Coordinates of C-alpha atoms in Angstrom, one line a residue:
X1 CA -30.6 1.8 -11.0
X2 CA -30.3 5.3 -12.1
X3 CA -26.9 6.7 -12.7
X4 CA -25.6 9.8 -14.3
X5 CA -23.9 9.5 -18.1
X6 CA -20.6 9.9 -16.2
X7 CA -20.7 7.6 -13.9
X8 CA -22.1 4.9 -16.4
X9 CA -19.0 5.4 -18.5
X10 CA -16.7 5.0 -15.8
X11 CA -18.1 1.6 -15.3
X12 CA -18.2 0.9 -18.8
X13 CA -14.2 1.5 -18.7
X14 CA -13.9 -0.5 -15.3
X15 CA -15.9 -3.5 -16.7
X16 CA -15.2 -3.2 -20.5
X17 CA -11.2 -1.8 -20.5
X18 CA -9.9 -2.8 -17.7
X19 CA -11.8 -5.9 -17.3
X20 CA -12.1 -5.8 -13.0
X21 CA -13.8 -8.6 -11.8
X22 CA -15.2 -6.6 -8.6
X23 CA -17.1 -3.4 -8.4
X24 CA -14.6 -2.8 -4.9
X25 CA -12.0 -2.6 -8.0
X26 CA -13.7 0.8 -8.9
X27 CA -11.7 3.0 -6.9
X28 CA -13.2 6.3 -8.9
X29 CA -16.3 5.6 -7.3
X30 CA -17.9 6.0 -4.1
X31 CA -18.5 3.3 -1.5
X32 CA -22.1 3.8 -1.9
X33 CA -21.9 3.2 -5.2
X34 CA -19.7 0.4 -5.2
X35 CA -21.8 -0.8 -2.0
X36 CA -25.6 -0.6 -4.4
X37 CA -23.5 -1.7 -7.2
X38 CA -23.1 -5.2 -5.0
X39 CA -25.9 -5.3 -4.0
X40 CA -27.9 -5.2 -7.3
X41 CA -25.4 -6.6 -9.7
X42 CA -22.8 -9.1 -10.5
X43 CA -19.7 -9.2 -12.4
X44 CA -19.9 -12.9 -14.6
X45 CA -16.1 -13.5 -15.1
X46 CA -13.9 -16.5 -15.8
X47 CA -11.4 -18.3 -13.4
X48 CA -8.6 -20.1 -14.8
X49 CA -8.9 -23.6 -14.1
X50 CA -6.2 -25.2 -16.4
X51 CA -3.5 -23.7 -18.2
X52 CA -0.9 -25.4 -20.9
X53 CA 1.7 -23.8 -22.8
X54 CA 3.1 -25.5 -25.9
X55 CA 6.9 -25.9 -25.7
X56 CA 6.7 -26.0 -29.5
X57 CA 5.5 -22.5 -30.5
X58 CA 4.3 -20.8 -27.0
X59 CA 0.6 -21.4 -27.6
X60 CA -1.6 -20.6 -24.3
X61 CA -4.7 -23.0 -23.9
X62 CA -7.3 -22.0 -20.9
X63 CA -9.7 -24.5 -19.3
X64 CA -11.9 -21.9 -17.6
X65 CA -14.5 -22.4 -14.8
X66 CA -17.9 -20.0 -15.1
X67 CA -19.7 -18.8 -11.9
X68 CA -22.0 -21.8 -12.1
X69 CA -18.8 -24.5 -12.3
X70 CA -19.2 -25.2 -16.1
X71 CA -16.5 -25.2 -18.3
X72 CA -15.1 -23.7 -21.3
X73 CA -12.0 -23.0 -23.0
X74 CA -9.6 -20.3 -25.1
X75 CA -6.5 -20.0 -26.9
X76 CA -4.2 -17.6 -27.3
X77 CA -2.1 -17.8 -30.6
X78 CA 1.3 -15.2 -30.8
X79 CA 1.8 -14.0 -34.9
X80 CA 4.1 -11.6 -36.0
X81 CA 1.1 -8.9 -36.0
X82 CA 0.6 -10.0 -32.6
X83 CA -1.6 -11.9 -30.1
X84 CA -5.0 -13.3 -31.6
X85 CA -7.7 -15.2 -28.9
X86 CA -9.8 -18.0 -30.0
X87 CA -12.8 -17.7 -27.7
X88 CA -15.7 -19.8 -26.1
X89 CA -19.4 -18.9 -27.3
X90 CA -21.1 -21.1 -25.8
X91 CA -20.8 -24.2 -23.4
X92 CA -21.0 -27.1 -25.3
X93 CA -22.7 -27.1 -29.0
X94 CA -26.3 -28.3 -30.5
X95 CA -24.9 -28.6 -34.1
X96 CA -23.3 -32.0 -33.7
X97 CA -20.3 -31.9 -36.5
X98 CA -19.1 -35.3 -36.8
X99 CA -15.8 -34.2 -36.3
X100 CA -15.7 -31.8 -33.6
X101 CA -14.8 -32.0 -29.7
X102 CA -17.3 -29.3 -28.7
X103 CA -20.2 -31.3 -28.7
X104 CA -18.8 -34.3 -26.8
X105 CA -20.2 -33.2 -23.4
X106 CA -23.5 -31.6 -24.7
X107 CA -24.7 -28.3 -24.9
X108 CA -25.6 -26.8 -21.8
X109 CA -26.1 -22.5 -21.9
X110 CA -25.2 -19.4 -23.9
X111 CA -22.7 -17.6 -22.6
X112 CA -23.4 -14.3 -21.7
X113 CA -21.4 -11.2 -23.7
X114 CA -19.6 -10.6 -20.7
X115 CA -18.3 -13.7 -19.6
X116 CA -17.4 -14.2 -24.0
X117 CA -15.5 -10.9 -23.0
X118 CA -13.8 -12.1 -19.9
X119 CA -12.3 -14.8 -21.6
X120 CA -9.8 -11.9 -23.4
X121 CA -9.1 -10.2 -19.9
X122 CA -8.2 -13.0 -18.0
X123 CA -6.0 -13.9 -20.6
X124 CA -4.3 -10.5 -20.9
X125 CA -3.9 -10.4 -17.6
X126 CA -2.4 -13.5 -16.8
X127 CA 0.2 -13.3 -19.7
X128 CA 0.3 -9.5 -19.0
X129 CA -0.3 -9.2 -22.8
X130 CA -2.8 -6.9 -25.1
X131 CA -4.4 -8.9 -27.3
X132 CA -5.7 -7.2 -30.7
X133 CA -7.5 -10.0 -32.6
X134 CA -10.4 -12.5 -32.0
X135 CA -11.4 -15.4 -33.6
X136 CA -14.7 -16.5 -32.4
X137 CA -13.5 -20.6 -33.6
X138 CA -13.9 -21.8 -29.6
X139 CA -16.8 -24.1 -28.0
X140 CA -20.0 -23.2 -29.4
X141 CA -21.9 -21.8 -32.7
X142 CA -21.1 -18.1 -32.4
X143 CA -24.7 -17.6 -34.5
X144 CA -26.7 -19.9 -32.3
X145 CA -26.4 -17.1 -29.6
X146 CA -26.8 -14.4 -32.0
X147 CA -27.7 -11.7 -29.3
X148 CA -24.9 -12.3 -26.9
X149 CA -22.2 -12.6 -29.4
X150 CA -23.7 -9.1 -31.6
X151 CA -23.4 -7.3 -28.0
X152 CA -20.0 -8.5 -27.1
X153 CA -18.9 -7.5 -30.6
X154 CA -20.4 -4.1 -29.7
X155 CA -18.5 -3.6 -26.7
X156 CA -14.9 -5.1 -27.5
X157 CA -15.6 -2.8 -30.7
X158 CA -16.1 0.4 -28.3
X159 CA -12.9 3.1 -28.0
X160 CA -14.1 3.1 -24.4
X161 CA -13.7 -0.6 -24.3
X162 CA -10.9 -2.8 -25.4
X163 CA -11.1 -0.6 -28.9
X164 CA -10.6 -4.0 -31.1
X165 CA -11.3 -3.0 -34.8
X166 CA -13.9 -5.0 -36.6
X167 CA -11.3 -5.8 -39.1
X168 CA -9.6 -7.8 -36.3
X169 CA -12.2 -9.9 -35.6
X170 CA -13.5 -13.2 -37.3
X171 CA -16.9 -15.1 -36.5
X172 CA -17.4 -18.5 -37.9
X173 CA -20.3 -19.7 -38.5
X174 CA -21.5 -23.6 -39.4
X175 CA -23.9 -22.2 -41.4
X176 CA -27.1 -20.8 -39.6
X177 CA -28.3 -18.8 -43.2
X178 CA -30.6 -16.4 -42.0
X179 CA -28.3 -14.9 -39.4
X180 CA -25.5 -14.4 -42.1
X181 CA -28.5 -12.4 -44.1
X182 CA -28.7 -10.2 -40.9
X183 CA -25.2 -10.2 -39.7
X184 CA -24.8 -9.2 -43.7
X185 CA -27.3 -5.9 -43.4
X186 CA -25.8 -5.0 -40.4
X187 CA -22.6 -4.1 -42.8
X188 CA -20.0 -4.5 -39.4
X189 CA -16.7 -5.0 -41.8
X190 CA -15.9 -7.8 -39.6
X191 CA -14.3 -11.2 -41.3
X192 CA -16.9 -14.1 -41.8
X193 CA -15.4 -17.6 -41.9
X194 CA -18.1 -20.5 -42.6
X195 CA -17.3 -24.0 -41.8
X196 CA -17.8 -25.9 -45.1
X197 CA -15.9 -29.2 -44.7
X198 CA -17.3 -30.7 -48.0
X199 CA -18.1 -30.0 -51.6
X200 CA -21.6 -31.3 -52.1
X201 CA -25.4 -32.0 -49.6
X202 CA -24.2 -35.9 -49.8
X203 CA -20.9 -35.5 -47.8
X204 CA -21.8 -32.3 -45.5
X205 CA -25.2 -34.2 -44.3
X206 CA -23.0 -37.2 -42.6
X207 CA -21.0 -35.0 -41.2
X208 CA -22.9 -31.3 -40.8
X209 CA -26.2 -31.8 -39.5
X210 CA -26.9 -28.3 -40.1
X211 CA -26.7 -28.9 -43.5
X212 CA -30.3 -31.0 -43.8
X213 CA -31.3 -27.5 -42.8
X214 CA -29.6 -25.1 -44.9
X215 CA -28.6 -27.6 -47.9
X216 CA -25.6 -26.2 -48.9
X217 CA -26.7 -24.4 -52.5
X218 CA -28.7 -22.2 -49.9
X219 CA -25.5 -21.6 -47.8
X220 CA -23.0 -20.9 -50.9
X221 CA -25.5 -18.0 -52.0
X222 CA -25.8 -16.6 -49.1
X223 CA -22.3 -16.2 -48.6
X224 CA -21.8 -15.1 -52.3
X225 CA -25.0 -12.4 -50.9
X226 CA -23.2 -11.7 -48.1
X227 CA -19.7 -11.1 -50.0
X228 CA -21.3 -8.8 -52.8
X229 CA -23.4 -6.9 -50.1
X230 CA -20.4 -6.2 -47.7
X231 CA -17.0 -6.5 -49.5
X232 CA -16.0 -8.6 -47.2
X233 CA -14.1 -12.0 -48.8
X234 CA -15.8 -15.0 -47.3
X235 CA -13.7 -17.6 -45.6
X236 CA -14.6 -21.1 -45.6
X237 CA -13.1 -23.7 -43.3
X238 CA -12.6 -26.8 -44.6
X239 CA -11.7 -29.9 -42.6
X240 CA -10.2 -32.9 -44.6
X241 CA -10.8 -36.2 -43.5
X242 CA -8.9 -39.3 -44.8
X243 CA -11.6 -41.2 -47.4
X244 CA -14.7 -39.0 -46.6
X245 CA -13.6 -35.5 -48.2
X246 CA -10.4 -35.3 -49.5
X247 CA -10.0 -36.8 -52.9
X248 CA -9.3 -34.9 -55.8
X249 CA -12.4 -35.3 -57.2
X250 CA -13.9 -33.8 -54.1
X251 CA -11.1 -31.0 -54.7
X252 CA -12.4 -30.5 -58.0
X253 CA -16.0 -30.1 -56.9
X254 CA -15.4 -27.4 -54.5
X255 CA -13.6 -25.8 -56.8
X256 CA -17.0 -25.5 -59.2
X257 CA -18.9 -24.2 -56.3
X258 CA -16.7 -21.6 -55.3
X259 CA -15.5 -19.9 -58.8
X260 CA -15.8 -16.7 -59.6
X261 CA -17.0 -16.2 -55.5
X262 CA -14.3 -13.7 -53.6
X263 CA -13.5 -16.3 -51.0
X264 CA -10.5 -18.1 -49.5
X265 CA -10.2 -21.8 -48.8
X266 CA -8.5 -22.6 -45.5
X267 CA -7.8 -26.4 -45.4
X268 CA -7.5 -28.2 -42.1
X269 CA -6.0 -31.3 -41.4
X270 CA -8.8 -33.1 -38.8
X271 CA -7.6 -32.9 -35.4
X272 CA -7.0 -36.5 -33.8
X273 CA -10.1 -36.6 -31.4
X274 CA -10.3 -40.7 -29.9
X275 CA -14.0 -40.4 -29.7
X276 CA -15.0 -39.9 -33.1
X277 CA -12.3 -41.9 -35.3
X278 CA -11.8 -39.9 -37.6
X279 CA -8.3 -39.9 -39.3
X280 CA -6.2 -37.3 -40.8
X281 CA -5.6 -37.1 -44.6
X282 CA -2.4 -37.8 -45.1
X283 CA 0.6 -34.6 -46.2
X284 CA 0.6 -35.9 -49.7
X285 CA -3.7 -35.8 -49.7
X286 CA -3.8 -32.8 -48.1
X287 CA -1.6 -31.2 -50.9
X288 CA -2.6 -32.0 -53.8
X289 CA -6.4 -30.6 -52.7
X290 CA -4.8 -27.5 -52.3
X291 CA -3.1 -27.7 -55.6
X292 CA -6.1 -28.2 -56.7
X293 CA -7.8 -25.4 -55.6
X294 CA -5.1 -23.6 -56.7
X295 CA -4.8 -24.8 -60.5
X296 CA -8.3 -24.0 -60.4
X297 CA -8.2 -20.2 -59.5
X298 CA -9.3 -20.6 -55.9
X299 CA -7.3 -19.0 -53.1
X300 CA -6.3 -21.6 -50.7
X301 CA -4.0 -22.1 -47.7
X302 CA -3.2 -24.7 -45.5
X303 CA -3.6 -23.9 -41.9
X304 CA -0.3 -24.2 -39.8
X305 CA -0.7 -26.4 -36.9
X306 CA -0.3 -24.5 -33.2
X307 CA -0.2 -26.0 -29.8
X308 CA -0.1 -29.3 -31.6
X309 CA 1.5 -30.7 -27.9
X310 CA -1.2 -29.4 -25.9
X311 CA -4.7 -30.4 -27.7
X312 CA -5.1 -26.6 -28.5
X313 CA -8.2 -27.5 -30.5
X314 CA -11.2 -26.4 -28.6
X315 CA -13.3 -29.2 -27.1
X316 CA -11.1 -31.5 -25.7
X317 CA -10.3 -29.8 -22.2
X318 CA -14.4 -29.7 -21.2
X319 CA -15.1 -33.4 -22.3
X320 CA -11.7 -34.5 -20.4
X321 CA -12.5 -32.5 -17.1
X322 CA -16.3 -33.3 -17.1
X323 CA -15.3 -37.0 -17.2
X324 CA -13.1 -36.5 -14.6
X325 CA -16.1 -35.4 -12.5
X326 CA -18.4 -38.3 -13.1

């Protein structure tokens, strides 16, 4: 379809600012229009299927239903800077982390960059909030659908669009090396967080399958590559789990690897997920590997727990409603 510039950026403002879920919603343009526009196209949004609010600190988790009936899910997180999404990628995940609810119910498509979008308007709208950071941490490998996710970036990015800076947002990443080498020449200033979850090949193999891929002296310099080339301090995520990867010996190691690297250690305590059995360091554990760190000249946080009441870790929702369905 042939449009003028003008009329192409009205929709790009419809679709991309104000997130309408109809082209009948585009009451700048004509009925024709709206009428071909029907006819030719459609709009790939999100429908709330499930919604919990913690009564502990007001996180939002969504259970949303795509056109096709799969599922997928989002968070929305309040700070004192504001509201920050977690978003979907993907429904399901190939990668197969030991430890993770995404891949519980298989891997099934790529979403789409608008319906990655959509997840950030329904959720504005319903809570009749503006949202002005992402963290791309939902279902899904974010760098397994490498295309979708760069165009979505592209257009939340755009001042005609929701006008998110790429400061704002964060993409994590299990480790897929070559697309960091790209992302990293592309130079977009956004914030990189790789999920690490263990000092050395031995540990990260069991519980990484991406790793017998990408070993993890391959990953560690493409991050320090990536670092160097952008600016941009690398964030790794690491999960601790009681007995596999949180000693202090495996604090110590880490620390090795990651000296003299401008990076940031965010430690997370493994959420409780039945089918896998994993169990959570304990508060004394999960301590001293961060004093660890620490003592060792290694930035390093512990991440606070939100919407501990209401499963807020991505994952859970899908595998629970699937089930449900069988």
């Amino acid at each position: 379809m042939s449009l003028q510039s003008f009329r192409a950026k009205q929709i790009f403002k419809w679709l991309h600012r104000e997130g309408c879920r109809s082209f009948d919603e585009m009451t700048d343009l004509s009925k024709q229009l709206r009428k071909d526009l029907n006819d030719n196209f459609f709009i790939p949004s999100c429908e709330i299927e499930k919604k919990f609010v913690s009564s502990i600190d007001g996180t939002v988790k969504y259970l949303f239903r795509l056109y096709d009936g799969e599922f997928i899910e989002s968070v929305i997180m309040k700070y004192k800077y504001g509201y920050t999404i977690c978003v979907s990628s993907q429904v399901g995940c190939k990668m197969g982390c030991t430890f993770c609810a995404s891949t519980l119910a298989g891997f099934k498509r790529n979403l789409t960059s608008g319906e990655i979008e959509s997840q950030i308007h329904i959720a504005q709208q319903d809570l009749n909030i503006r949202i002005s950071h992402i963290v791309m941490m939902g279902i899904g490998e974010p760098l397994d659908n490498y295309d979708n996710v760069l165009g979505f970036l592209e257009n939340v990015n755009n001042e005609n669009g929701l006008n998110i800076g790429m400061r704002n947002i964060t993409v994590s990443t299990c480790g897929i090396v070559d697309k960091i080498y790209d992302l990293m020449e592309r130079d977009l200033q956004l914030t990189l967080t790789v999920s690490l979850h263990a000092p050395n090949d031995n540990i990260r193999s069991k519980t990484m399958p991406i790793n017998k891929r990408y070993p993890i002296d391959q990953l560690m310099k493409a991050c320090r590559d990536y670092a160097d080339k952008t600016g941009r301090r690398v964030s790794f995520e690491y999960t601790l789990i009681k007995g596999v990867n949180d000693s202090e010996e495996n604090a110590k190691e880490l620390a090795d690897r990651l000296k003299g690297s401008l990076s940031h250690v965010n430690l997370i305590p493994v959420n409780d997920v039945a089918e896998r059995g994993n169990m959570r360091s304990t508060h004394e554990s999960v301590l001293k590997f961060c004093n660890m760190l620490k003592s060792n000249g290694i930035n390093a946080t512990i991440r606070r727990t939100l919407g501990a009441d209401i499963n807020a870790s991505c994952g859970q929702l899908r595998a629970v409603r699937l089930s449900e369905e069988s």
